[in-house]
CSV table of C-alpha atoms in Angstrom, one decimal:
chain,number,residue,atom,x,y,z
A,1,UNK,CA,7.0,-3.7,-15.1
A,2,UNK,CA,6.8,-6.2,-17.9
A,3,UNK,CA,3.0,-5.5,-18.3
A,4,UNK,CA,3.7,-1.8,-18.7
A,5,UNK,CA,6.7,-2.3,-21.1
A,6,UNK,CA,4.8,-4.3,-23.5
A,7,UNK,CA,2.0,-1.7,-23.6
A,8,UNK,CA,4.3,1.2,-24.0
A,9,UNK,CA,4.7,3.0,-27.4
A,10,UNK,CA,8.3,2.2,-27.5
A,11,UNK,CA,7.8,-1.6,-27.3
A,12,UNK,CA,4.3,-1.9,-28.6
A,13,UNK,CA,4.8,0.5,-31.4
A,14,UNK,CA,2.3,1.0,-34.3
A,15,UNK,CA,1.9,0.0,-38.0
A,16,UNK,CA,3.0,2.1,-40.9
A,17,UNK,CA,0.4,4.8,-41.8
A,18,UNK,CA,0.0,7.7,-44.2
A,19,UNK,CA,-2.3,10.9,-43.9
A,20,UNK,CA,-4.2,12.6,-46.7
A,21,UNK,CA,-1.1,14.7,-47.6
A,22,UNK,CA,0.9,11.5,-48.3
A,23,UNK,CA,3.1,11.9,-45.3
A,24,UNK,CA,3.7,8.5,-43.8
A,25,UNK,CA,5.1,7.3,-40.4
A,26,UNK,CA,7.3,4.3,-40.2
A,27,UNK,CA,6.2,1.0,-38.6
A,28,UNK,CA,7.6,0.7,-35.1
A,29,UNK,CA,7.7,-1.9,-32.2
A,30,UNK,CA,6.0,-5.2,-32.0
A,31,UNK,CA,2.8,-4.1,-33.8
A,32,UNK,CA,4.9,-2.6,-36.7
A,33,UNK,CA,7.4,-5.5,-36.9
A,34,UNK,CA,4.7,-8.2,-37.2
A,35,UNK,CA,2.1,-5.9,-38.9
A,36,UNK,CA,-0.6,-6.5,-36.4
A,37,UNK,CA,-4.1,-5.3,-36.2
A,38,UNK,CA,-5.4,-3.7,-33.0
A,39,UNK,CA,-7.3,-7.0,-32.2
A,40,UNK,CA,-4.1,-9.1,-32.7
A,41,UNK,CA,-2.2,-6.6,-30.6
A,42,UNK,CA,-4.7,-7.1,-27.9
A,43,UNK,CA,-4.3,-10.9,-28.1
A,44,UNK,CA,-0.7,-10.4,-26.8
A,45,UNK,CA,-2.1,-9.2,-23.5
A,46,UNK,CA,-4.8,-11.9,-23.4
A,47,UNK,CA,-2.2,-14.7,-24.0
A,48,UNK,CA,-0.3,-13.7,-21.0
A,49,UNK,CA,-3.4,-13.8,-18.9
A,50,UNK,CA,-4.4,-17.2,-20.4
A,51,UNK,CA,-1.2,-18.7,-19.0
A,52,UNK,CA,-1.7,-17.1,-15.7
A,53,UNK,CA,-5.2,-18.3,-15.2
A,54,UNK,CA,-4.5,-21.9,-16.1
A,55,UNK,CA,-1.4,-22.2,-13.9
A,56,UNK,CA,-2.7,-20.2,-10.8
A,57,UNK,CA,-4.9,-23.0,-9.4
A,58,UNK,CA,-2.3,-25.7,-10.1
A,59,UNK,CA,0.4,-23.7,-8.1
A,60,UNK,CA,-2.1,-23.2,-5.3
A,61,UNK,CA,-2.8,-27.0,-5.1
A,62,UNK,CA,0.8,-27.9,-5.3
A,63,UNK,CA,1.6,-25.7,-2.2
A,64,UNK,CA,0.0,-28.4,-0.2
A,65,UNK,CA,2.8,-30.9,-1.2
A,66,UNK,CA,5.7,-28.7,-2.0
A,67,UNK,CA,7.2,-25.6,-0.2
A,68,UNK,CA,5.8,-22.4,-1.8
A,69,UNK,CA,9.2,-20.7,-2.0
A,70,UNK,CA,10.5,-23.5,-4.1
A,71,UNK,CA,7.5,-23.2,-6.4
A,72,UNK,CA,8.1,-19.5,-6.7
A,73,UNK,CA,11.7,-20.3,-7.7
A,74,UNK,CA,10.4,-22.7,-10.4
A,75,UNK,CA,7.9,-20.1,-11.7
A,76,UNK,CA,10.4,-17.3,-11.9
A,77,UNK,CA,12.8,-19.4,-13.9
A,78,UNK,CA,10.0,-20.2,-16.4
A,79,UNK,CA,9.2,-16.5,-16.5
A,80,UNK,CA,12.8,-15.5,-17.2
A,81,UNK,CA,13.2,-18.1,-20.1
A,82,UNK,CA,9.9,-17.0,-21.5
A,83,UNK,CA,10.8,-13.3,-21.5
A,84,UNK,CA,14.0,-14.1,-23.3
A,85,UNK,CA,11.9,-15.8,-25.9
A,86,UNK,CA,9.7,-12.7,-26.3
A,87,UNK,CA,12.8,-10.7,-27.2
A,88,UNK,CA,13.9,-13.4,-29.7
A,89,UNK,CA,10.6,-13.8,-31.4
A,90,UNK,CA,10.6,-14.5,-35.1
A,91,UNK,CA,6.8,-14.8,-35.6
A,92,UNK,CA,3.5,-13.6,-34.1
A,93,UNK,CA,2.5,-17.1,-33.0
A,94,UNK,CA,5.9,-17.5,-31.2
A,95,UNK,CA,5.6,-14.3,-29.2
A,96,UNK,CA,2.0,-15.2,-28.2
A,97,UNK,CA,3.3,-18.6,-27.0
A,98,UNK,CA,6.1,-16.9,-25.0
A,99,UNK,CA,3.6,-14.4,-23.4
A,100,UNK,CA,1.5,-17.3,-22.3
A,101,UNK,CA,4.5,-18.9,-20.5
A,102,UNK,CA,5.2,-15.5,-18.9
A,103,UNK,CA,1.8,-15.8,-17.4
A,104,UNK,CA,2.6,-19.3,-16.1
A,105,UNK,CA,5.7,-18.1,-14.4
A,106,UNK,CA,3.9,-15.2,-12.7
A,107,UNK,CA,1.2,-17.7,-11.5
A,108,UNK,CA,3.7,-19.3,-9.1
A,109,UNK,CA,3.6,-16.3,-6.7
A,110,UNK,CA,0.5,-14.4,-7.5
A,111,UNK,CA,-1.6,-16.8,-5.2
A,112,UNK,CA,1.2,-17.6,-2.7
A,113,UNK,CA,2.8,-14.2,-1.8
A,114,UNK,CA,-0.3,-12.5,-0.3
A,115,UNK,CA,-1.0,-15.3,2.4
A,116,UNK,CA,2.6,-15.1,3.6
A,117,UNK,CA,2.2,-11.3,4.0
A,118,UNK,CA,-1.0,-11.8,5.8
A,119,UNK,CA,0.6,-14.3,8.2
A,120,UNK,CA,3.5,-12.1,9.1
A,121,UNK,CA,1.9,-8.6,9.3
A,122,UNK,CA,1.0,-7.1,12.7
A,123,UNK,CA,-2.7,-7.5,13.4
A,124,UNK,CA,-3.5,-3.8,13.1
A,125,UNK,CA,-1.4,-3.3,9.9
A,126,UNK,CA,-2.6,-6.2,7.7
A,127,UNK,CA,-4.3,-4.0,5.1
A,128,UNK,CA,-1.4,-1.5,5.1
A,129,UNK,CA,1.1,-4.4,4.4
A,130,UNK,CA,-1.1,-5.8,1.6
A,131,UNK,CA,-1.3,-2.3,0.2
A,132,UNK,CA,2.5,-2.1,0.1
A,133,UNK,CA,2.6,-5.3,-1.9
A,134,UNK,CA,-0.1,-4.5,-4.3
A,135,UNK,CA,1.4,-1.1,-4.8
A,136,UNK,CA,3.9,-3.0,-6.9
A,137,UNK,CA,1.3,-3.5,-9.7
A,138,UNK,CA,0.4,0.1,-10.6
A,139,UNK,CA,3.9,1.4,-9.8
A,140,UNK,CA,5.5,-1.5,-11.7
A,141,UNK,CA,3.2,-1.0,-14.8
A,142,UNK,CA,4.0,2.7,-14.8
A,143,UNK,CA,7.7,2.1,-14.5
A,144,UNK,CA,7.3,-0.2,-17.5
A,145,UNK,CA,5.9,2.5,-19.5
A,146,UNK,CA,8.9,4.6,-18.9
A,147,UNK,CA,11.3,1.8,-19.2
A,148,UNK,CA,9.8,0.4,-22.4
A,149,UNK,CA,9.5,3.9,-23.9
A,150,UNK,CA,13.1,4.6,-23.4
A,151,UNK,CA,14.6,1.3,-24.2
A,152,UNK,CA,12.3,0.8,-27.2
A,153,UNK,CA,13.1,4.2,-28.7
A,154,UNK,CA,16.9,4.1,-28.1
A,155,UNK,CA,17.8,0.4,-28.5
A,156,UNK,CA,14.8,-1.5,-30.0
A,157,UNK,CA,11.9,-3.4,-28.5
A,158,UNK,CA,13.7,-6.7,-28.3
A,159,UNK,CA,16.2,-5.2,-25.8
A,160,UNK,CA,13.3,-4.3,-23.3
A,161,UNK,CA,12.5,-8.0,-22.9
A,162,UNK,CA,16.1,-9.0,-22.6
A,163,UNK,CA,16.7,-6.5,-20.0
A,164,UNK,CA,13.8,-7.7,-17.9
A,165,UNK,CA,15.2,-11.3,-18.0
A,166,UNK,CA,18.6,-9.9,-16.6
A,167,UNK,CA,16.7,-8.1,-13.8
A,168,UNK,CA,14.6,-11.1,-12.9
A,169,UNK,CA,17.3,-13.8,-12.8
A,170,UNK,CA,18.6,-13.1,-9.3
A,171,UNK,CA,15.1,-13.5,-7.9
A,172,UNK,CA,14.6,-16.9,-9.4
A,173,UNK,CA,17.8,-18.1,-7.9
A,174,UNK,CA,16.6,-16.7,-4.5
A,175,UNK,CA,13.6,-18.8,-4.7
A,176,UNK,CA,15.7,-21.9,-4.6
A,177,UNK,CA,18.4,-20.9,-2.0
A,178,UNK,CA,16.4,-18.8,0.6
A,179,UNK,CA,15.5,-20.6,3.8
A,180,UNK,CA,11.6,-20.9,3.3
A,181,UNK,CA,9.0,-19.6,5.6
A,182,UNK,CA,6.0,-21.7,6.8
A,183,UNK,CA,2.5,-20.9,5.5
A,184,UNK,CA,-0.3,-20.9,8.1
A,185,UNK,CA,-2.8,-23.8,7.6
A,186,UNK,CA,-0.3,-25.8,5.7
A,187,UNK,CA,2.0,-28.7,6.9
A,188,UNK,CA,5.7,-28.0,7.5
A,189,UNK,CA,8.4,-28.9,5.1
A,190,UNK,CA,9.7,-31.6,7.6
A,191,UNK,CA,6.2,-33.1,7.9
A,192,UNK,CA,5.9,-33.4,4.1
A,193,UNK,CA,9.2,-35.1,4.0
A,194,UNK,CA,8.1,-37.5,6.7
A,195,UNK,CA,5.0,-38.5,4.8
A,196,UNK,CA,6.9,-39.0,1.5
A,197,UNK,CA,9.4,-41.2,3.4
A,198,UNK,CA,6.5,-43.3,4.7
A,199,UNK,CA,5.1,-43.5,1.2
A,200,UNK,CA,8.4,-44.8,-0.1
A,201,UNK,CA,9.4,-46.9,2.8
A,202,UNK,CA,6.2,-48.7,3.7
A,203,UNK,CA,5.8,-50.7,0.5
A,204,UNK,CA,9.5,-51.6,0.8
A,205,UNK,CA,9.1,-52.8,4.4
A,206,UNK,CA,6.1,-54.9,3.4
A,207,UNK,CA,8.0,-56.3,0.6
A,208,UNK,CA,11.0,-57.2,2.7
A,209,UNK,CA,8.9,-59.1,5.2
A,210,UNK,CA,6.9,-60.9,2.5
A,211,UNK,CA,10.3,-61.8,0.7
A,212,UNK,CA,11.7,-63.3,3.9
A,213,UNK,CA,8.5,-65.4,4.5
A,214,UNK,CA,8.6,-66.6,1.0
A,215,UNK,CA,12.2,-67.7,1.3
A,216,UNK,CA,11.3,-69.7,4.4
A,217,UNK,CA,8.3,-71.3,2.8
A,218,UNK,CA,8.5,-71.9,-1.0
A,219,UNK,CA,11.4,-70.2,-2.5
A,220,UNK,CA,12.2,-67.8,-5.4
A,221,UNK,CA,9.2,-68.5,-7.5
A,222,UNK,CA,6.7,-67.2,-5.0
A,223,UNK,CA,9.0,-64.4,-4.0
A,224,UNK,CA,8.8,-63.2,-7.5
A,225,UNK,CA,5.0,-63.3,-7.5
A,226,UNK,CA,4.8,-61.4,-4.2
A,227,UNK,CA,7.1,-58.7,-5.7
A,228,UNK,CA,4.7,-58.2,-8.5
A,229,UNK,CA,1.8,-57.9,-6.1
A,230,UNK,CA,3.6,-55.3,-4.1
A,231,UNK,CA,4.5,-53.2,-7.1
A,232,UNK,CA,0.7,-53.3,-8.1
A,233,UNK,CA,-0.3,-52.3,-4.6
A,234,UNK,CA,2.2,-49.4,-4.7
A,235,UNK,CA,0.8,-48.2,-8.0
A,236,UNK,CA,-2.7,-48.4,-6.6
A,237,UNK,CA,-1.8,-46.3,-3.5
A,238,UNK,CA,-0.3,-43.6,-5.7
A,239,UNK,CA,-3.4,-43.6,-8.0
A,240,UNK,CA,-5.5,-43.2,-4.9
A,241,UNK,CA,-3.4,-40.3,-3.7
A,242,UNK,CA,-3.9,-38.6,-7.1
A,243,UNK,CA,-7.6,-39.2,-6.9
A,244,UNK,CA,-7.8,-37.8,-3.4
A,245,UNK,CA,-6.0,-34.7,-4.6
A,246,UNK,CA,-8.6,-34.1,-7.3
A,247,UNK,CA,-11.4,-34.9,-4.9
A,248,UNK,CA,-9.9,-32.4,-2.4
A,249,UNK,CA,-9.7,-29.7,-4.9
A,250,UNK,CA,-13.3,-30.2,-6.0
A,251,UNK,CA,-14.5,-30.0,-2.3
A,252,UNK,CA,-12.4,-26.7,-1.8
A,253,UNK,CA,-13.9,-25.2,-5.0
A,254,UNK,CA,-17.4,-26.1,-3.7
A,255,UNK,CA,-16.7,-24.3,-0.5
A,256,UNK,CA,-15.4,-21.2,-2.3
A,257,UNK,CA,-18.5,-20.9,-4.6
A,258,UNK,CA,-20.8,-21.3,-1.6
A,259,UNK,CA,-19.2,-18.3,0.1
A,260,UNK,CA,-21.4,-15.4,-0.9
A,261,UNK,CA,-18.8,-12.8,0.3
A,262,UNK,CA,-16.2,-14.3,-2.0
A,263,UNK,CA,-18.5,-14.4,-5.0
A,264,UNK,CA,-19.6,-10.8,-4.7
A,265,UNK,CA,-16.1,-9.6,-4.1
A,266,UNK,CA,-14.8,-11.4,-7.1
A,267,UNK,CA,-17.7,-10.2,-9.3
A,268,UNK,CA,-17.0,-6.6,-8.5
A,269,UNK,CA,-13.2,-7.3,-9.0
A,270,UNK,CA,-13.9,-8.7,-12.5
A,271,UNK,CA,-15.7,-5.5,-13.6
A,272,UNK,CA,-13.1,-3.4,-12.1
A,273,UNK,CA,-10.3,-5.3,-13.7
A,274,UNK,CA,-11.9,-5.2,-17.1
A,275,UNK,CA,-11.4,-1.5,-17.0
A,276,UNK,CA,-8.0,-1.4,-15.5
A,277,UNK,CA,-6.6,-4.0,-17.8
A,278,UNK,CA,-7.7,-2.1,-20.9
A,279,UNK,CA,-6.4,1.1,-19.3
A,280,UNK,CA,-3.0,-0.3,-18.7
A,281,UNK,CA,-2.7,-1.8,-22.3
A,282,UNK,CA,-4.4,1.0,-24.4
A,283,UNK,CA,-3.9,4.0,-22.2
A,284,UNK,CA,-0.7,5.4,-23.7
A,285,UNK,CA,-2.0,4.8,-27.2
A,286,UNK,CA,-5.3,6.4,-26.4
A,287,UNK,CA,-3.6,9.4,-24.7
A,288,UNK,CA,-1.4,9.9,-27.7
A,289,UNK,CA,-4.3,9.9,-30.1
A,290,UNK,CA,-6.8,12.0,-28.2
A,291,UNK,CA,-4.5,14.7,-26.8
A,292,UNK,CA,-1.6,14.3,-29.2
A,293,UNK,CA,0.8,13.6,-26.4
A,294,UNK,CA,4.4,13.6,-27.6
A,295,UNK,CA,5.6,11.6,-24.6
A,296,UNK,CA,2.5,9.6,-23.8
A,297,UNK,CA,4.6,6.7,-22.2
A,298,UNK,CA,6.3,9.2,-19.9
A,299,UNK,CA,3.2,11.1,-18.9
A,300,UNK,CA,1.0,8.1,-18.3
A,301,UNK,CA,3.9,6.4,-16.5
A,302,UNK,CA,4.5,9.3,-14.2
A,303,UNK,CA,0.7,9.8,-13.4
A,304,UNK,CA,0.2,6.1,-12.8
A,305,UNK,CA,3.3,5.5,-10.7
A,306,UNK,CA,2.4,8.5,-8.3
A,307,UNK,CA,-1.2,7.7,-8.1
A,308,UNK,CA,-0.6,3.9,-7.9
A,309,UNK,CA,1.8,4.3,-4.9
A,310,UNK,CA,-0.3,7.0,-3.1
A,311,UNK,CA,-3.7,5.3,-3.8
A,312,UNK,CA,-2.8,1.8,-3.1
A,313,UNK,CA,-1.0,2.7,0.2
A,314,UNK,CA,-3.8,5.0,1.2
A,315,UNK,CA,-6.5,2.3,0.7
A,316,UNK,CA,-4.6,-0.1,3.0
A,317,UNK,CA,-3.9,2.6,5.7
A,318,UNK,CA,-7.6,3.8,5.6
A,319,UNK,CA,-8.9,0.4,6.1
A,320,UNK,CA,-6.7,-0.2,9.1
A,321,UNK,CA,-7.6,3.1,10.5
A,322,UNK,CA,-11.4,2.4,10.4
A,323,UNK,CA,-10.7,-1.1,11.6
A,324,UNK,CA,-10.1,-3.8,9.0
A,325,UNK,CA,-13.3,-5.8,8.6
A,326,UNK,CA,-15.0,-7.3,5.7
A,327,UNK,CA,-18.0,-4.8,5.7
A,328,UNK,CA,-15.7,-1.8,6.1
A,329,UNK,CA,-13.6,-3.1,3.2
A,330,UNK,CA,-16.8,-3.3,0.9
A,331,UNK,CA,-17.6,0.2,1.9
A,332,UNK,CA,-14.2,1.5,0.9
A,333,UNK,CA,-14.3,-0.5,-2.4
A,334,UNK,CA,-17.7,0.9,-3.4
A,335,UNK,CA,-17.2,4.5,-2.4
A,336,UNK,CA,-13.7,4.8,-3.8
A,337,UNK,CA,-14.5,3.2,-7.1
A,338,UNK,CA,-17.7,5.3,-7.6
A,339,UNK,CA,-15.9,8.6,-7.0
A,340,UNK,CA,-12.9,7.4,-9.2
A,341,UNK,CA,-15.3,6.4,-12.0
A,342,UNK,CA,-16.9,9.9,-11.9
A,343,UNK,CA,-13.6,11.7,-12.1
A,344,UNK,CA,-12.1,9.4,-14.8
A,345,UNK,CA,-15.3,9.7,-17.0
A,346,UNK,CA,-15.2,13.5,-16.6
A,347,UNK,CA,-11.5,13.7,-17.6
A,348,UNK,CA,-12.1,11.9,-21.0
A,349,UNK,CA,-14.8,14.5,-21.8
A,350,UNK,CA,-12.2,17.4,-21.4
A,351,UNK,CA,-10.5,18.8,-24.4
A,352,UNK,CA,-7.5,20.4,-22.4
A,353,UNK,CA,-4.5,18.2,-21.9
A,354,UNK,CA,-3.7,19.6,-18.6
A,355,UNK,CA,-7.3,19.4,-17.4
A,356,UNK,CA,-7.4,15.7,-18.3
A,357,UNK,CA,-4.2,14.9,-16.5
A,358,UNK,CA,-5.3,16.6,-13.3
A,359,UNK,CA,-8.8,15.1,-13.2
A,360,UNK,CA,-7.6,11.7,-14.4
A,361,UNK,CA,-4.9,11.6,-11.8
A,362,UNK,CA,-7.5,12.1,-9.0
A,363,UNK,CA,-9.7,9.4,-10.5
A,364,UNK,CA,-6.7,7.0,-10.6
A,365,UNK,CA,-5.8,7.8,-7.1
A,366,UNK,CA,-9.2,6.7,-5.9
A,367,UNK,CA,-9.5,3.7,-8.1
A,368,UNK,CA,-6.1,2.3,-7.0
A,369,UNK,CA,-7.3,2.6,-3.3
A,370,UNK,CA,-9.1,-0.7,-3.9
A,371,UNK,CA,-6.1,-3.0,-4.1
A,372,UNK,CA,-5.6,-3.7,-0.4
A,373,UNK,CA,-9.3,-3.9,0.5
A,374,UNK,CA,-10.3,-6.3,-2.3
A,375,UNK,CA,-7.5,-8.8,-1.4
A,376,UNK,CA,-8.1,-8.4,2.3
A,377,UNK,CA,-11.7,-9.7,1.7
A,378,UNK,CA,-10.3,-12.6,-0.4
A,379,UNK,CA,-7.9,-13.7,2.3
A,380,UNK,CA,-10.3,-13.3,5.3
A,381,UNK,CA,-13.6,-14.7,3.9
A,382,UNK,CA,-12.2,-18.2,3.8
A,383,UNK,CA,-10.2,-20.5,6.3
A,384,UNK,CA,-6.4,-20.3,6.3
A,385,UNK,CA,-5.8,-23.4,4.2
A,386,UNK,CA,-8.0,-22.1,1.5
A,387,UNK,CA,-6.3,-18.7,1.1
A,388,UNK,CA,-3.9,-19.8,-1.8
A,389,UNK,CA,-6.8,-21.2,-3.7
A,390,UNK,CA,-9.0,-18.2,-2.9
A,391,UNK,CA,-6.3,-15.9,-4.3
A,392,UNK,CA,-5.8,-18.2,-7.3
A,393,UNK,CA,-9.4,-18.5,-8.2
A,394,UNK,CA,-9.8,-14.7,-7.7
A,395,UNK,CA,-6.9,-14.1,-10.1
A,396,UNK,CA,-8.3,-16.6,-12.7
A,397,UNK,CA,-11.8,-14.9,-12.6
A,398,UNK,CA,-10.7,-11.3,-12.9
A,399,UNK,CA,-8.5,-12.2,-15.8
A,400,UNK,CA,-10.6,-14.7,-17.8
A,401,UNK,CA,-13.7,-12.4,-17.4
A,402,UNK,CA,-11.8,-9.2,-17.0
A,403,UNK,CA,-8.6,-8.0,-18.7
A,404,UNK,CA,-8.2,-11.1,-21.0
A,405,UNK,CA,-11.3,-10.2,-23.0
A,406,UNK,CA,-11.0,-6.4,-22.4
A,407,UNK,CA,-7.9,-5.7,-24.4
A,408,UNK,CA,-9.1,-7.3,-27.7
A,409,UNK,CA,-12.6,-6.1,-27.2
A,410,UNK,CA,-11.5,-2.5,-26.8
A,411,UNK,CA,-9.4,-3.0,-29.9
A,412,UNK,CA,-12.4,-4.2,-32.0
A,413,UNK,CA,-14.5,-1.4,-30.7
A,414,UNK,CA,-11.8,1.1,-31.7
A,415,UNK,CA,-11.4,-0.5,-35.1
A,416,UNK,CA,-15.1,0.0,-35.7
A,417,UNK,CA,-15.9,3.4,-34.3
A,418,UNK,CA,-12.4,4.9,-34.9
A,419,UNK,CA,-12.7,7.3,-31.8
A,420,UNK,CA,-10.5,6.8,-28.8
A,421,UNK,CA,-12.4,9.3,-26.8
A,422,UNK,CA,-15.7,7.5,-27.2
A,423,UNK,CA,-14.0,4.1,-26.7
A,424,UNK,CA,-12.4,5.4,-23.5
A,425,UNK,CA,-15.8,6.7,-22.2
A,426,UNK,CA,-17.6,3.5,-22.9
A,427,UNK,CA,-14.9,1.6,-21.1
A,428,UNK,CA,-14.8,3.9,-18.0
A,429,UNK,CA,-18.6,3.5,-17.5
A,430,UNK,CA,-18.0,-0.1,-16.5
A,431,UNK,CA,-16.5,1.1,-13.2
A,432,UNK,CA,-19.9,2.1,-12.1
A,433,UNK,CA,-21.0,-1.5,-12.3
A,434,UNK,CA,-18.1,-2.6,-10.1
A,435,UNK,CA,-19.0,0.0,-7.5
A,436,UNK,CA,-22.6,-1.2,-7.5
A,437,UNK,CA,-21.6,-4.9,-7.0
A,438,UNK,CA,-19.4,-4.0,-4.1
A,439,UNK,CA,-22.1,-1.9,-2.6
A,440,UNK,CA,-24.2,-5.1,-2.3
A,441,UNK,CA,-21.4,-6.8,-0.2
A,442,UNK,CA,-21.9,-4.3,2.5
A,443,UNK,CA,-25.2,-6.0,3.5
A,444,UNK,CA,-24.1,-9.6,3.2
A,445,UNK,CA,-23.6,-11.3,6.5
A,446,UNK,CA,-19.9,-11.9,6.7
A,447,UNK,CA,-17.4,-13.8,9.1
A,448,UNK,CA,-13.7,-13.2,9.3
A,449,UNK,CA,-12.4,-16.8,9.0
A,450,UNK,CA,-8.7,-16.0,9.3
A,451,UNK,CA,-8.4,-18.0,12.6
A,452,UNK,CA,-11.1,-20.5,11.7
A,453,UNK,CA,-9.3,-23.7,10.6
A,454,UNK,CA,-11.2,-26.9,10.5
A,455,UNK,CA,-8.1,-29.1,10.3
A,456,UNK,CA,-4.6,-27.8,10.8
A,457,UNK,CA,-1.7,-28.8,8.6
A,458,UNK,CA,-0.2,-31.1,11.1
A,459,UNK,CA,-3.4,-32.8,11.8
A,460,UNK,CA,-3.9,-33.3,8.1
A,461,UNK,CA,-0.4,-34.8,7.8
A,462,UNK,CA,-1.1,-37.2,10.7
A,463,UNK,CA,-4.3,-38.4,9.0
A,464,UNK,CA,-2.3,-38.9,5.8
A,465,UNK,CA,0.4,-40.8,7.6
A,466,UNK,CA,-2.2,-43.2,9.2
A,467,UNK,CA,-3.8,-43.8,5.9
A,468,UNK,CA,-0.4,-44.8,4.3
A,469,UNK,CA,0.7,-47.1,7.2
A,470,UNK,CA,-2.8,-48.5,7.7
A,471,UNK,CA,-4.4,-48.5,4.3
């Protein structure tokens, strides 16, 4: 909803402009308040994604040492404070910084929620459950258009952000107080506590033994020396633990990049998200300028929320219906994206507003059907313990190469050609590239690795315990 709200005309607004007859419109929203160019306006979207892509791998790695539910609580608290900052911004650089921390907050659950759903969903309904979850993206963005348009128009753009913070606050609290679930392929909370206890107690036990021996042998002077040695040993063990964490992360990344299914899936997703990201940010403004929509926020919001819900759910149910496998997921991804691209491209060539809405709605319906299949592939082409990292790296890639550059690039193109229709047609054509990449995935030899776990979480913890007790 936050992504849709900041893109709405009510919150995003526009700069002051005058026509040939001397009639001027007042500056409104963020763009008008800070007098931003279209490029600077696009930077607001990109700064959010920058924070998201930096923090996603970090949270995915921390899940091996801390319970994911608690990490989500921390992230949502950061998100809430950052959104309050957006509403209280006094300068362009400050709101850019706050949007970056909004992305950091979202990163806490973007890579952890999907593996939980995949673990707990019935075997024959996994794609449908993922579809329900990812339905929240298009429907939330659409709701944000409506929410931002209404609140921005009647109360001011700052109140839209403050309202979001109030709505999110209970969820950040639940992240700390709810009884956490266990994530497959990771050690239990009790096991993690046990290892930490060993880490703390082992140096102390050794120190106590050494101290007693010293007292019997040579007294306080040697006792002091042994204490210093023990402290140095403890520091070294922690340094080794940090080094092992980085080494483990590097090894996991190497495994991901060698997985052809993962790479092809993400490349197609990058192309897809380049278009969708720009649609979500510039859509209401493009519709307002091309078709003179008086209520562009409401119209785009209504079309997107209906198509997002129906399309995303349909994609999950269809994949389950034809049997959820990686090749079938690629077939659905390629076919739905291609047909959706044809319809969306055709829609932007029409001069009739009603014709545009009807054809564009059908196109969005097909385009949104990709959400469950693309994430199903990310979760099932790697072993269980790599799923959070797989989701995190996928998120990083689709944003850093997708919607992070797309918003400002579309703004630059529009500033140069000054035609929203041509800009929209150029943007939509990239969906054909996404369809072609996913089509290649159909022919790649793929293995569902959901139950393929080289080393379980408990085994990993036992190994870690032994390394601490017997360094």
